[in-house]
Amino acid sequence: MATYEDLLIEADRKGLVAKEKPLRANNGRIKGDKIAINSKLNETEKKCVMAEELGHYYTGAGDILDQSSASNRKQELHGRIYAYNKLIGLMGIVRAHKNHCNNLSDTAEYLDVTEEFLADALNYYRAKYGKGVNIDNYMIYFEPYLGVLEMI
């Protein structure tokens, strides 16, 4: 699992400059080769925000602050999807299950993401895969609630 420090190193290797500073309007922002992360966040929150900002770097183009534009909203989602897959992914859900995580709180703690970030990721996976998805001999159910079954 990637740590906040791992993400900072990844950004540095890509030539990005990441700094923590007080931000009023949002928790993170990327502009050009500079990433700002809200210094008031805890380490787990910073990790989630940093993953999303890296997602914007890899998948986006230009200023997408104006979310009234459909194109900007789509690019915002692409950054988030990158972060969901980087920090959670379907196999992360399986690993959490194998480590006896039985609820959202336990799973978020195990994956070292916020509960809100995990809930948003699960909503995305539910929208993408529907009721469930089969991966590596496991069936992950998203409805009526999250469940993982090992297939024999």
mmCIF file of C-alpha atoms in Angstrom:
data_model
loop_
_atom_site.group_PDB
_atom_site.id
_atom_site.type_symbol
_atom_site.label_atom_id
_atom_site.label_comp_id
_atom_site.label_asym_id
_atom_site.label_seq_id
_atom_site.Cartn_x
_atom_site.Cartn_y
_atom_site.Cartn_z
ATOM 1 C CA MET A 1 0.000 0.000 0.000
ATOM 2 C CA ALA A 2 1.281 3.433 -0.896
ATOM 3 C CA THR A 3 1.970 5.864 1.937
ATOM 4 C CA TYR A 4 1.799 9.642 1.776
ATOM 5 C CA GLU A 5 5.604 9.642 1.704
ATOM 6 C CA ASP A 6 5.556 7.203 -1.245
ATOM 7 C CA LEU A 7 3.266 9.568 -3.147
ATOM 8 C CA LEU A 8 5.538 12.532 -2.403
ATOM 9 C CA ILE A 9 8.494 10.542 -3.755
ATOM 10 C CA GLU A 10 6.497 9.602 -6.862
ATOM 11 C CA ALA A 11 5.655 13.268 -7.443
ATOM 12 C CA ASP A 12 9.300 14.250 -7.018
ATOM 13 C CA ARG A 13 10.405 11.595 -9.521
ATOM 14 C CA LYS A 14 7.948 13.078 -12.039
ATOM 15 C CA GLY A 15 9.468 16.521 -11.532
ATOM 16 C CA LEU A 16 6.528 17.818 -9.509
ATOM 17 C CA VAL A 17 6.986 20.091 -6.515
ATOM 18 C CA ALA A 18 4.593 19.233 -3.672
ATOM 19 C CA LYS A 19 4.162 21.615 -0.749
ATOM 20 C CA GLU A 20 1.889 21.676 2.245
ATOM 21 C CA LYS A 21 0.255 25.007 2.924
ATOM 22 C CA PRO A 22 -2.985 26.361 4.344
ATOM 23 C CA LEU A 23 -5.635 26.298 1.622
ATOM 24 C CA ARG A 24 -8.981 28.021 1.969
ATOM 25 C CA ALA A 25 -11.028 26.712 -0.945
ATOM 26 C CA ASN A 26 -10.023 23.056 -1.270
ATOM 27 C CA ASN A 27 -7.742 20.363 0.148
ATOM 28 C CA GLY A 28 -5.427 20.076 -2.824
ATOM 29 C CA ARG A 29 -4.566 21.720 -6.086
ATOM 30 C CA ILE A 30 -2.245 21.051 -8.978
ATOM 31 C CA LYS A 31 -1.151 23.780 -11.325
ATOM 32 C CA GLY A 32 1.548 23.003 -13.840
ATOM 33 C CA ASP A 33 4.280 21.159 -11.973
ATOM 34 C CA LYS A 34 3.224 22.354 -8.500
ATOM 35 C CA ILE A 35 0.962 20.514 -6.081
ATOM 36 C CA ALA A 36 -0.422 22.191 -2.967
ATOM 37 C CA ILE A 37 -1.793 20.049 -0.154
ATOM 38 C CA ASN A 38 -3.749 21.566 2.730
ATOM 39 C CA SER A 39 -1.399 21.518 5.720
ATOM 40 C CA LYS A 40 -4.347 21.304 8.145
ATOM 41 C CA LEU A 41 -5.194 17.758 7.058
ATOM 42 C CA ASN A 42 -4.057 14.636 8.888
ATOM 43 C CA GLU A 43 -1.649 12.203 7.203
ATOM 44 C CA THR A 44 -4.391 9.894 5.875
ATOM 45 C CA GLU A 45 -6.346 12.808 4.414
ATOM 46 C CA LYS A 46 -3.171 14.196 2.810
ATOM 47 C CA LYS A 47 -2.510 10.790 1.259
ATOM 48 C CA CYS A 48 -5.980 10.652 -0.312
ATOM 49 C CA VAL A 49 -5.686 14.210 -1.631
ATOM 50 C CA MET A 50 -2.160 13.654 -2.953
ATOM 51 C CA ALA A 51 -3.253 10.524 -4.840
ATOM 52 C CA GLU A 52 -6.050 12.497 -6.465
ATOM 53 C CA GLU A 53 -3.732 15.354 -7.429
ATOM 54 C CA LEU A 54 -1.335 12.848 -8.990
ATOM 55 C CA GLY A 55 -4.362 11.432 -10.810
ATOM 56 C CA HIS A 56 -5.080 14.883 -12.210
ATOM 57 C CA TYR A 57 -1.463 15.142 -13.318
ATOM 58 C CA TYR A 58 -1.622 11.797 -15.141
ATOM 59 C CA THR A 59 -5.127 12.116 -16.603
ATOM 60 C CA GLY A 60 -6.020 15.801 -16.874
ATOM 61 C CA ALA A 61 -5.144 18.848 -18.836
ATOM 62 C CA GLY A 62 -5.462 22.451 -17.762
ATOM 63 C CA ASP A 63 -7.506 24.246 -15.134
ATOM 64 C CA ILE A 64 -10.599 22.278 -14.090
ATOM 65 C CA LEU A 65 -11.690 24.392 -11.109
ATOM 66 C CA ASP A 66 -14.907 25.461 -12.870
ATOM 67 C CA GLN A 67 -17.039 22.382 -12.224
ATOM 68 C CA SER A 68 -20.014 23.803 -14.124
ATOM 69 C CA SER A 69 -18.331 22.469 -17.283
ATOM 70 C CA ALA A 70 -19.115 18.832 -18.141
ATOM 71 C CA SER A 71 -15.591 18.388 -19.504
ATOM 72 C CA ASN A 72 -14.065 19.631 -16.242
ATOM 73 C CA ARG A 73 -16.304 17.361 -14.160
ATOM 74 C CA LYS A 74 -15.202 14.418 -16.311
ATOM 75 C CA GLN A 75 -11.534 15.278 -15.773
ATOM 76 C CA GLU A 76 -12.170 15.647 -12.030
ATOM 77 C CA LEU A 77 -13.658 12.146 -11.999
ATOM 78 C CA HIS A 78 -10.675 10.727 -13.895
ATOM 79 C CA GLY A 79 -8.330 12.080 -11.212
ATOM 80 C CA ARG A 80 -10.458 10.532 -8.495
ATOM 81 C CA ILE A 81 -10.678 7.187 -10.275
ATOM 82 C CA TYR A 82 -6.889 7.111 -10.493
ATOM 83 C CA ALA A 83 -6.719 7.731 -6.738
ATOM 84 C CA TYR A 84 -9.341 5.055 -5.945
ATOM 85 C CA ASN A 85 -7.448 2.471 -7.956
ATOM 86 C CA LYS A 86 -4.051 3.532 -6.600
ATOM 87 C CA LEU A 87 -5.041 3.474 -2.909
ATOM 88 C CA ILE A 88 -7.816 0.861 -2.827
ATOM 89 C CA GLY A 89 -8.492 -1.121 -5.995
ATOM 90 C CA LEU A 90 -10.489 -4.307 -6.133
ATOM 91 C CA MET A 91 -7.631 -6.343 -4.674
ATOM 92 C CA GLY A 92 -7.414 -3.909 -1.762
ATOM 93 C CA ILE A 93 -11.014 -4.781 -0.951
ATOM 94 C CA VAL A 94 -10.102 -8.476 -1.094
ATOM 95 C CA ARG A 95 -7.033 -7.936 1.142
ATOM 96 C CA ALA A 96 -9.172 -6.064 3.666
ATOM 97 C CA HIS A 97 -11.666 -8.938 3.685
ATOM 98 C CA LYS A 98 -8.862 -11.478 4.174
ATOM 99 C CA ASN A 99 -7.682 -9.373 7.144
ATOM 100 C CA HIS A 100 -11.121 -9.628 8.784
ATOM 101 C CA CYS A 101 -12.316 -6.101 8.058
ATOM 102 C CA ASN A 102 -16.085 -6.295 8.509
ATOM 103 C CA ASN A 103 -17.248 -2.717 8.075
ATOM 104 C CA LEU A 104 -16.427 0.561 6.365
ATOM 105 C CA SER A 105 -14.449 1.886 9.320
ATOM 106 C CA ASP A 106 -12.256 -1.220 9.670
ATOM 107 C CA THR A 107 -11.683 -1.380 5.919
ATOM 108 C CA ALA A 108 -10.745 2.310 5.679
ATOM 109 C CA GLU A 109 -8.355 1.943 8.601
ATOM 110 C CA TYR A 110 -6.754 -1.173 7.095
ATOM 111 C CA LEU A 111 -6.330 0.530 3.698
ATOM 112 C CA ASP A 112 -5.205 3.778 5.391
ATOM 113 C CA VAL A 113 -7.771 5.938 3.613
ATOM 114 C CA THR A 114 -10.579 8.064 4.991
ATOM 115 C CA GLU A 115 -14.042 6.548 5.335
ATOM 116 C CA GLU A 116 -15.386 9.213 2.947
ATOM 117 C CA PHE A 117 -12.741 8.334 0.331
ATOM 118 C CA LEU A 118 -13.545 4.617 0.671
ATOM 119 C CA ALA A 119 -17.302 5.236 0.447
ATOM 120 C CA ASP A 120 -16.800 7.334 -2.696
ATOM 121 C CA ALA A 121 -14.599 4.604 -4.212
ATOM 122 C CA LEU A 122 -17.201 1.931 -3.445
ATOM 123 C CA ASN A 123 -19.895 4.091 -5.055
ATOM 124 C CA TYR A 124 -17.705 4.413 -8.138
ATOM 125 C CA TYR A 125 -17.022 0.657 -8.264
ATOM 126 C CA ARG A 126 -20.761 -0.017 -7.817
ATOM 127 C CA ALA A 127 -21.548 2.320 -10.726
ATOM 128 C CA LYS A 128 -18.873 0.681 -12.876
ATOM 129 C CA TYR A 129 -19.446 -3.000 -12.055
ATOM 130 C CA GLY A 130 -23.054 -3.099 -10.878
ATOM 131 C CA LYS A 131 -23.962 -5.575 -8.159
ATOM 132 C CA GLY A 132 -20.597 -7.315 -8.188
ATOM 133 C CA VAL A 133 -17.421 -8.318 -9.953
ATOM 134 C CA ASN A 134 -15.276 -11.437 -10.109
ATOM 135 C CA ILE A 135 -11.512 -11.003 -9.698
ATOM 136 C CA ASP A 136 -8.755 -13.525 -8.955
ATOM 137 C CA ASN A 137 -11.031 -16.242 -7.581
ATOM 138 C CA TYR A 138 -13.017 -13.774 -5.462
ATOM 139 C CA MET A 139 -16.481 -12.373 -5.966
ATOM 140 C CA ILE A 140 -16.868 -8.823 -4.655
ATOM 141 C CA TYR A 141 -20.483 -7.793 -4.073
ATOM 142 C CA PHE A 142 -21.415 -4.115 -3.921
ATOM 143 C CA GLU A 143 -25.141 -4.674 -3.358
ATOM 144 C CA PRO A 144 -27.031 -4.855 -1.141
ATOM 145 C CA TYR A 145 -23.848 -4.150 0.837
ATOM 146 C CA LEU A 146 -20.138 -4.804 0.441
ATOM 147 C CA GLY A 147 -19.220 -8.468 0.628
ATOM 148 C CA VAL A 148 -16.380 -10.692 -0.571
ATOM 149 C CA LEU A 149 -16.593 -14.410 -1.216
ATOM 150 C CA GLU A 150 -13.725 -16.692 -2.102
ATOM 151 C CA MET A 151 -14.722 -18.993 -4.943
ATOM 152 C CA ILE A 152 -13.760 -22.650 -4.715
#
